[in-house]
PDB file of N, CA and C in Angstrom:
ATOM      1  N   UNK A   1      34.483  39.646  27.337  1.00  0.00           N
ATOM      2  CA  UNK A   1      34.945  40.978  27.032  1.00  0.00           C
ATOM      3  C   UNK A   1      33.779  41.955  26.974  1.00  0.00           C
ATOM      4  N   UNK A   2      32.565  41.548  26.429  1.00  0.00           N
ATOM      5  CA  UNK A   2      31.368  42.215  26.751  1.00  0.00           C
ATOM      6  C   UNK A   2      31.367  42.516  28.251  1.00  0.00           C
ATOM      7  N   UNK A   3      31.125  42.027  28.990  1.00  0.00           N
ATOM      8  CA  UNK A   3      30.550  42.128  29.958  1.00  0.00           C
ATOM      9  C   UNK A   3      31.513  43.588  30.802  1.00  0.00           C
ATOM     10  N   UNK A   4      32.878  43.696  30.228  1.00  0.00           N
ATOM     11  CA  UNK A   4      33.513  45.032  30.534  1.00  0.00           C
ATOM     12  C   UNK A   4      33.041  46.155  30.060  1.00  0.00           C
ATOM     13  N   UNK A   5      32.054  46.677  29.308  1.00  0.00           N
ATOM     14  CA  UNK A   5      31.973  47.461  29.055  1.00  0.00           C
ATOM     15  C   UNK A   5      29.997  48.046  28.869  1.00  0.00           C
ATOM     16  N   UNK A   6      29.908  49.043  29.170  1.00  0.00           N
ATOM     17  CA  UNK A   6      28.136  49.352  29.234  1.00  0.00           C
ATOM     18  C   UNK A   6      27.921  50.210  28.034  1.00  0.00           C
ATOM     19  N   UNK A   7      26.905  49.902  27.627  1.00  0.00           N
ATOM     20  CA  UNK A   7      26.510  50.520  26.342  1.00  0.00           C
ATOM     21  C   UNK A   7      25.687  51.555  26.427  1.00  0.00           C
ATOM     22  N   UNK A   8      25.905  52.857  26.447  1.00  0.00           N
ATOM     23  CA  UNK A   8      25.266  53.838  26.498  1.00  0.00           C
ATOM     24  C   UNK A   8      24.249  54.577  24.851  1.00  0.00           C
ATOM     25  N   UNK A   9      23.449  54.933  24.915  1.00  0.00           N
ATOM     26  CA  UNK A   9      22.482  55.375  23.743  1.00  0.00           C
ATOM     27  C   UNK A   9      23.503  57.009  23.284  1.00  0.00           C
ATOM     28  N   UNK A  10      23.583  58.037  24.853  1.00  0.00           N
ATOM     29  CA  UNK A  10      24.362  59.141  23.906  1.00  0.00           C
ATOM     30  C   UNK A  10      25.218  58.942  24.330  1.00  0.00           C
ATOM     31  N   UNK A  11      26.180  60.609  24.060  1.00  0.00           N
ATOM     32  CA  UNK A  11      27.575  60.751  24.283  1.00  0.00           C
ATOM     33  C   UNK A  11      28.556  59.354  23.622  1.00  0.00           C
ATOM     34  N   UNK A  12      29.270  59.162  24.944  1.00  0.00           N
ATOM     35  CA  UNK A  12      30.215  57.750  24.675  1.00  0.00           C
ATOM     36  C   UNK A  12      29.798  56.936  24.755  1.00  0.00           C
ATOM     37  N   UNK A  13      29.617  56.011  23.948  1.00  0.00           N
ATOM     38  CA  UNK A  13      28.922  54.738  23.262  1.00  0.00           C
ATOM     39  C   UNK A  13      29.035  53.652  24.400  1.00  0.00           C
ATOM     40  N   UNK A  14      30.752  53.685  24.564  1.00  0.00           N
ATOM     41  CA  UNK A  14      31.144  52.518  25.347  1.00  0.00           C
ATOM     42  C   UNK A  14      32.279  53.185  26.595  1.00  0.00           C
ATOM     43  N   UNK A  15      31.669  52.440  27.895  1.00  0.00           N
ATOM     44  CA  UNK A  15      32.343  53.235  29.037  1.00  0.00           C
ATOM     45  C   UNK A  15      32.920  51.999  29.630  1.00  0.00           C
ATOM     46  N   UNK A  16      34.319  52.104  29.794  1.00  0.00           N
ATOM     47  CA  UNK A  16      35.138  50.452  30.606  1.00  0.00           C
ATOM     48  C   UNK A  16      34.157  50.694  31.999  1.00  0.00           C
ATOM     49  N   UNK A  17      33.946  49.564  32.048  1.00  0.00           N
ATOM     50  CA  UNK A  17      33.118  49.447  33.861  1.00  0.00           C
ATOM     51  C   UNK A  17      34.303  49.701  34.758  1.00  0.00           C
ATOM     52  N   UNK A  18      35.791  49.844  34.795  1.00  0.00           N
ATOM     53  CA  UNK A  18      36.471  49.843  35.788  1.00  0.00           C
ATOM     54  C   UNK A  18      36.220  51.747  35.554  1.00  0.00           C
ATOM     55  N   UNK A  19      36.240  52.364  34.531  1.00  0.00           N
ATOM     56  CA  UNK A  19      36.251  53.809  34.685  1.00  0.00           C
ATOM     57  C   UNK A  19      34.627  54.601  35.722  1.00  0.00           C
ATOM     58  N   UNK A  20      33.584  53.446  35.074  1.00  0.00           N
ATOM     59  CA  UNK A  20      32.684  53.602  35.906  1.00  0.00           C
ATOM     60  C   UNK A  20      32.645  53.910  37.054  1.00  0.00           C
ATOM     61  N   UNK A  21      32.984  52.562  37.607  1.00  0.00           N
ATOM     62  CA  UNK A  21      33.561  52.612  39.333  1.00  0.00           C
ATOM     63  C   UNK A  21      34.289  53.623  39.680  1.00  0.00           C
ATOM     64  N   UNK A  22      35.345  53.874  38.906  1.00  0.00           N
ATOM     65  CA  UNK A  22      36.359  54.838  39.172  1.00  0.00           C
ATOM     66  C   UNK A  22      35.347  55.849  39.337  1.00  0.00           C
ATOM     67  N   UNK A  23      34.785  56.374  38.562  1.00  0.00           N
ATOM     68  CA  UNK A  23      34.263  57.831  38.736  1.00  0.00           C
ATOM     69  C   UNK A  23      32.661  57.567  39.635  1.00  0.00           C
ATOM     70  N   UNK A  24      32.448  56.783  40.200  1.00  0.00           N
ATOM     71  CA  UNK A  24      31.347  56.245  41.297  1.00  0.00           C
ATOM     72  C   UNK A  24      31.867  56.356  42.734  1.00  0.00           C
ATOM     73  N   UNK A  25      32.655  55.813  43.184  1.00  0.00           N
ATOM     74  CA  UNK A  25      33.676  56.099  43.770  1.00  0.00           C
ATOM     75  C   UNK A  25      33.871  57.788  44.370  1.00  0.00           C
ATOM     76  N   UNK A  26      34.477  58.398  43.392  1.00  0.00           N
ATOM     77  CA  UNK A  26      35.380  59.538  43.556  1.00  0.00           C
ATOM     78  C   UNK A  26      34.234  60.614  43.941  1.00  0.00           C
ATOM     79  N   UNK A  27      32.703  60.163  42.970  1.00  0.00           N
ATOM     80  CA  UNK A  27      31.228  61.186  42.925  1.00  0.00           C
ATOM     81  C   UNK A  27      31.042  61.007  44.461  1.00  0.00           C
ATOM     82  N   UNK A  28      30.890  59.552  44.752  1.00  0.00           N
ATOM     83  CA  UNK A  28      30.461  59.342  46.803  1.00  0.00           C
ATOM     84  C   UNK A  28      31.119  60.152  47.543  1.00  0.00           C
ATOM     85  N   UNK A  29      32.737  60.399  47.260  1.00  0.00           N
ATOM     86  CA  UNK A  29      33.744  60.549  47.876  1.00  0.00           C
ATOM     87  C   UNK A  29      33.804  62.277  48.342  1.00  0.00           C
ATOM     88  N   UNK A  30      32.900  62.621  46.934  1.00  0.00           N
ATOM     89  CA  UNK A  30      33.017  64.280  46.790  1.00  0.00           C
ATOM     90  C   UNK A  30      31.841  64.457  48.005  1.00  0.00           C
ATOM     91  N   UNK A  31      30.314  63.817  47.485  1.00  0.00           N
ATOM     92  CA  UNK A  31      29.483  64.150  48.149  1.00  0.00           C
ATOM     93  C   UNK A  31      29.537  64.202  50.005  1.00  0.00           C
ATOM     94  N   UNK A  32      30.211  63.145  50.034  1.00  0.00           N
ATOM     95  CA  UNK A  32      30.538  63.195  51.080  1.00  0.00           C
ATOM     96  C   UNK A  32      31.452  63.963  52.157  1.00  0.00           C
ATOM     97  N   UNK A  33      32.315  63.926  51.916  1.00  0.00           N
ATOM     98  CA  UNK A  33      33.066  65.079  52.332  1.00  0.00           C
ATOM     99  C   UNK A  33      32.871  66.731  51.775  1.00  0.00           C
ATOM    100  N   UNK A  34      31.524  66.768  51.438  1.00  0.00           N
ATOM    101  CA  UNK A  34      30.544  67.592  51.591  1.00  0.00           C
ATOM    102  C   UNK A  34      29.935  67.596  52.499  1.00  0.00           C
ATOM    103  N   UNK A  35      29.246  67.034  52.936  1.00  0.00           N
ATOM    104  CA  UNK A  35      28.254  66.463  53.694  1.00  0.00           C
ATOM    105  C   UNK A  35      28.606  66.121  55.455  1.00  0.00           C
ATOM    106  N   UNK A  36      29.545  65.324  55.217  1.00  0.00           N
ATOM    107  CA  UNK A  36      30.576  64.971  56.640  1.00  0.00           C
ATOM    108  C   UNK A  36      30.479  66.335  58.035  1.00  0.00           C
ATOM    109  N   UNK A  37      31.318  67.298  57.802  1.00  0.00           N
ATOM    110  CA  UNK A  37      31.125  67.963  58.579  1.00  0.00           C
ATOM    111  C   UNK A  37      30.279  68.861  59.004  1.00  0.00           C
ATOM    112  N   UNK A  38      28.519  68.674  58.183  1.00  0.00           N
ATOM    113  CA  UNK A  38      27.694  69.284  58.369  1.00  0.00           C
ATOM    114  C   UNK A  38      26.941  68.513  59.421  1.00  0.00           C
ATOM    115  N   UNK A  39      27.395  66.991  58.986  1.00  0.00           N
ATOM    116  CA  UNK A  39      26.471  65.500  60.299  1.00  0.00           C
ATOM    117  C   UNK A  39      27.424  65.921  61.441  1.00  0.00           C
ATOM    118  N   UNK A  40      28.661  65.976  61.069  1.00  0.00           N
ATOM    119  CA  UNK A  40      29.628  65.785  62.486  1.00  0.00           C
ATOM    120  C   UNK A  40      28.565  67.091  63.225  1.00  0.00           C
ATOM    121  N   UNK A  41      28.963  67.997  62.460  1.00  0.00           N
ATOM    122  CA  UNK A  41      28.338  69.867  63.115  1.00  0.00           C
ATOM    123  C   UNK A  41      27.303  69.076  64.342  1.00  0.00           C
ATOM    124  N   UNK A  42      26.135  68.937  63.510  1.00  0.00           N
ATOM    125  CA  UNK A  42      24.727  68.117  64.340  1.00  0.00           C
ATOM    126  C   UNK A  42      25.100  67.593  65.496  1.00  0.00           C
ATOM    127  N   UNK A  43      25.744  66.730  65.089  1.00  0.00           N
ATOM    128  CA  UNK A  43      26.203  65.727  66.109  1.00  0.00           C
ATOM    129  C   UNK A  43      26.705  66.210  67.857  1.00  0.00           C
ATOM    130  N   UNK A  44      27.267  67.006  67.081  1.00  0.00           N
ATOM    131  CA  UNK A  44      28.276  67.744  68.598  1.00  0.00           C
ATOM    132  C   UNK A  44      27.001  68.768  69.213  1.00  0.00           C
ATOM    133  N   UNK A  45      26.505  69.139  68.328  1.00  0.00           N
ATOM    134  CA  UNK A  45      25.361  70.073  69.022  1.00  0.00           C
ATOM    135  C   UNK A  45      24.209  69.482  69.374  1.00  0.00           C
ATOM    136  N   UNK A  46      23.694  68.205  69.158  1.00  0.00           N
ATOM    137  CA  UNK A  46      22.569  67.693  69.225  1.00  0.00           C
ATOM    138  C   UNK A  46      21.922  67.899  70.533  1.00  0.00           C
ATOM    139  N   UNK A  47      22.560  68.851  71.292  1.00  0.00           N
ATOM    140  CA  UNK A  47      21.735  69.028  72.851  1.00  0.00           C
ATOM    141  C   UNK A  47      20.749  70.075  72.352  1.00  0.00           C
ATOM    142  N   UNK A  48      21.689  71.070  71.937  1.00  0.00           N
ATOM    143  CA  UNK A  48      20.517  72.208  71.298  1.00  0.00           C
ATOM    144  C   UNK A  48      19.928  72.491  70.280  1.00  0.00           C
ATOM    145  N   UNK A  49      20.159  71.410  69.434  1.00  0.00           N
ATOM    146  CA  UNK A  49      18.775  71.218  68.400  1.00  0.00           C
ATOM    147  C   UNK A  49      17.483  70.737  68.897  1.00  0.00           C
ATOM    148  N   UNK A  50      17.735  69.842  69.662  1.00  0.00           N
ATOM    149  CA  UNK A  50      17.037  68.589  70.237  1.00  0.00           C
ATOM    150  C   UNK A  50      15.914  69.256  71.009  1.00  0.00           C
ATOM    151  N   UNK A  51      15.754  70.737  71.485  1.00  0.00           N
ATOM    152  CA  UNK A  51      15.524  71.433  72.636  1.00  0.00           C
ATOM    153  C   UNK A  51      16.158  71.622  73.756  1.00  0.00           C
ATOM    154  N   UNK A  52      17.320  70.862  74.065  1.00  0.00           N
ATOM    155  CA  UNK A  52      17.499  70.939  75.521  1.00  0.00           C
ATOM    156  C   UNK A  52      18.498  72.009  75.625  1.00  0.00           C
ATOM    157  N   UNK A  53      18.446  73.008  75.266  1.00  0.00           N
ATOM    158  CA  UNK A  53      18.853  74.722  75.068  1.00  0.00           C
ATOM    159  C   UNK A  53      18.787  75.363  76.885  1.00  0.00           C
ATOM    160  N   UNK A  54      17.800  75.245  77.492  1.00  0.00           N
ATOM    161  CA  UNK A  54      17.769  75.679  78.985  1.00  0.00           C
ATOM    162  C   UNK A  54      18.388  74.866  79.985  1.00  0.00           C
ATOM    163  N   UNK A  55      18.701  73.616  79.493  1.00  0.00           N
ATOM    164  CA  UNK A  55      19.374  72.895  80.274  1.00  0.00           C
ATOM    165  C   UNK A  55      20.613  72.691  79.951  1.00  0.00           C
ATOM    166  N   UNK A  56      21.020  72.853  78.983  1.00  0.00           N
ATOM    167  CA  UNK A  56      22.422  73.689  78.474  1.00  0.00           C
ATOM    168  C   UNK A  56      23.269  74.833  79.374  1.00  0.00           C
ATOM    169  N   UNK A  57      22.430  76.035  79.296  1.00  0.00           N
ATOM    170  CA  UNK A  57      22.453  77.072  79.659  1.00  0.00           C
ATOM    171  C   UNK A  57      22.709  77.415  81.175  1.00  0.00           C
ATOM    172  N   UNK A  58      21.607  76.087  81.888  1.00  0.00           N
ATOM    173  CA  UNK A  58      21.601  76.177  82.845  1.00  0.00           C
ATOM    174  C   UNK A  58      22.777  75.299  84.124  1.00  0.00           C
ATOM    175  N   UNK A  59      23.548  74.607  82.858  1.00  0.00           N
ATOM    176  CA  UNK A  59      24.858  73.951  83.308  1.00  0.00           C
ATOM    177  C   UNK A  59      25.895  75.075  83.207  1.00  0.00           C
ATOM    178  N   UNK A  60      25.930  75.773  82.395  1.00  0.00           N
ATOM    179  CA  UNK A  60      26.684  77.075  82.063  1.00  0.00           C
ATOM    180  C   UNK A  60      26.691  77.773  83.181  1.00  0.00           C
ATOM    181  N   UNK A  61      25.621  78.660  83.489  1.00  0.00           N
ATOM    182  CA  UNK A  61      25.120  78.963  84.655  1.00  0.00           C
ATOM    183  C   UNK A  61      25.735  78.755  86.193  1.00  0.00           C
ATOM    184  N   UNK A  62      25.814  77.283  86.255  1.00  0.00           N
ATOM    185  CA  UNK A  62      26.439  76.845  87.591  1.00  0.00           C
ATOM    186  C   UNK A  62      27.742  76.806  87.173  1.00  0.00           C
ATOM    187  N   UNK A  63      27.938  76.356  86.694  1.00  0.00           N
ATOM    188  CA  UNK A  63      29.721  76.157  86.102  1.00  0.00           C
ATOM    189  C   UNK A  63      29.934  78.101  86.623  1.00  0.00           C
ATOM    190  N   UNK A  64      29.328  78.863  85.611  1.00  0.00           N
ATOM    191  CA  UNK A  64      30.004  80.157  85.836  1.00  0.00           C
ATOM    192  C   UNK A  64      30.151  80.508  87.685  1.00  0.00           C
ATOM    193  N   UNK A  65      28.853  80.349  88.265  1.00  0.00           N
ATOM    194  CA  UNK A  65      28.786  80.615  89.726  1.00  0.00           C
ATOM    195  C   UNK A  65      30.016  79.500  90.574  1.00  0.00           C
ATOM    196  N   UNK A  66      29.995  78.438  90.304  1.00  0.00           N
ATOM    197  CA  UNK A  66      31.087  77.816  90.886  1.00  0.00           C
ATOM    198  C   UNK A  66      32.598  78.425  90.950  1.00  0.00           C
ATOM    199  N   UNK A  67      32.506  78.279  89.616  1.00  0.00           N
ATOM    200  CA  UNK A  67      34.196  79.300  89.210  1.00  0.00           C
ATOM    201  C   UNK A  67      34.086  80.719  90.199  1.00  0.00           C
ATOM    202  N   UNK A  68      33.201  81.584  89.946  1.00  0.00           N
ATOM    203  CA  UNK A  68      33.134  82.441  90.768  1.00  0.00           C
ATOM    204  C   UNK A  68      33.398  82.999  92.259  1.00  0.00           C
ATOM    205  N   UNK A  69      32.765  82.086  92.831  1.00  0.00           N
ATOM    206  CA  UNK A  69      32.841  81.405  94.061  1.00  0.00           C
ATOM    207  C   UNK A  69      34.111  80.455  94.408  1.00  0.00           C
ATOM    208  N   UNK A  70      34.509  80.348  93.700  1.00  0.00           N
ATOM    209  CA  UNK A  70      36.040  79.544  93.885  1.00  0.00           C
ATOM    210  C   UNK A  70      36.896  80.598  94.181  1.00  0.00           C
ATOM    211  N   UNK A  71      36.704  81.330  92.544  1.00  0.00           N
ATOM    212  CA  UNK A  71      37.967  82.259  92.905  1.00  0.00           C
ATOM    213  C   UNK A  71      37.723  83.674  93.883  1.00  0.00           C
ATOM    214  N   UNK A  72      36.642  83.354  94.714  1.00  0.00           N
ATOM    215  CA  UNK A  72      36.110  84.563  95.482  1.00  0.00           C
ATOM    216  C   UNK A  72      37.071  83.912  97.079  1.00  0.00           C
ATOM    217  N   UNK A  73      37.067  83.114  97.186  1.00  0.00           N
ATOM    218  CA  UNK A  73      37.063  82.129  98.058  1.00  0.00           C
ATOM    219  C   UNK A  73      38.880  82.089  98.108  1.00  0.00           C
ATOM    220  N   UNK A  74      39.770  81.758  96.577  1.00  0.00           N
ATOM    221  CA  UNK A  74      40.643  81.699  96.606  1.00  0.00           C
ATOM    222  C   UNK A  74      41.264  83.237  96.974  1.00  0.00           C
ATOM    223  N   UNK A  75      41.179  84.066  97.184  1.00  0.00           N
ATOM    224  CA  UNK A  75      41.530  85.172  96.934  1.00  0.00           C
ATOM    225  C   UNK A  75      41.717  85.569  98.732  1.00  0.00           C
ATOM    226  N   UNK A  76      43.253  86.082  98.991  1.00  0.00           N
ATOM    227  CA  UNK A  76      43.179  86.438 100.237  1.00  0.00           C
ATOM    228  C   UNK A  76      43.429  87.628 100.128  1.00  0.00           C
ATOM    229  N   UNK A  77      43.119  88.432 101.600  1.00  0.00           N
ATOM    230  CA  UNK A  77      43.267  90.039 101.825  1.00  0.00           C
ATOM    231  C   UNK A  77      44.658  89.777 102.437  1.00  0.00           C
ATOM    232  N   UNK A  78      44.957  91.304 100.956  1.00  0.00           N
ATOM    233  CA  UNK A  78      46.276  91.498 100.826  1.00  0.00           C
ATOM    234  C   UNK A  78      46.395  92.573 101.921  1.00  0.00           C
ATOM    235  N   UNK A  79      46.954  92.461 103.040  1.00  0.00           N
ATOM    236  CA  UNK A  79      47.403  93.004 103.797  1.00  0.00           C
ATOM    237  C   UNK A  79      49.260  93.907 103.811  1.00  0.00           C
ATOM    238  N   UNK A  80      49.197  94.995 103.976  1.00  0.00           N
ATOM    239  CA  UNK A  80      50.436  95.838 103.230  1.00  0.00           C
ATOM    240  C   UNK A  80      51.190  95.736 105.138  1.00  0.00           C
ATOM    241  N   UNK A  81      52.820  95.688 104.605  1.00  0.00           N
ATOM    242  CA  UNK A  81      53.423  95.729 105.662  1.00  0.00           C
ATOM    243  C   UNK A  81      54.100  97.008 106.152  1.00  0.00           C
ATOM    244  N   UNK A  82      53.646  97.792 107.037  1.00  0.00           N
ATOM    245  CA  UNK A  82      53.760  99.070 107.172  1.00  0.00           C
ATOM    246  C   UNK A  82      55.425  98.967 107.945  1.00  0.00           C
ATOM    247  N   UNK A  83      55.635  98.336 108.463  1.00  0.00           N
ATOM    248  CA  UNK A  83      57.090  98.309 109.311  1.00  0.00           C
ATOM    249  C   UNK A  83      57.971  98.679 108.675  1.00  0.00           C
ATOM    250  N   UNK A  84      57.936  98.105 107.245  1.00  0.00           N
ATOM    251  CA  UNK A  84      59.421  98.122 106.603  1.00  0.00           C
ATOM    252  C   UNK A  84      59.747  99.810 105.544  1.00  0.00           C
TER     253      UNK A  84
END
């Protein structure tokens, strides 16, 4: 029955070790999902932390000119029908 319980000097004398856990637990639980979507954040961006910012940019870049050129390409002359 000892062994359930920790003996503290202030405050509450005696703390059940299952409340311990309990509130060990719930403290990780907070910090973390604190924390979580600041690693995820990193994570997804890690091209442009990392430096690779111009080579980023420079995929952007072609992507935009491709699209461009697509829809320059897709685009026919609208010719008006004078007959009717």
């Amino acid at each position: 029955m000892s062994n359930n319980y920790t003996i503290k000097s202030f405050g509450l004398n005696i703390i059940p070790q299952e409340k311990k856990e309990y509130v060990e637990k719930k403290v990780e639980k907070a910090v973390s999902s604190l924390w979580d979507p600041v690693l995820e954040y990193l994570k997804e961006n890690e091209n442009v932390f990392s430096g690779d910012v111009s080579q980023e940019i420079q995929k952007l870049n072609i992507q935009t000119l491709n699209l461009g050129m697509a829809m320059r390409k897709g685009e026919s002359k609208h010719e008006f029908d004078e007959k009717c």
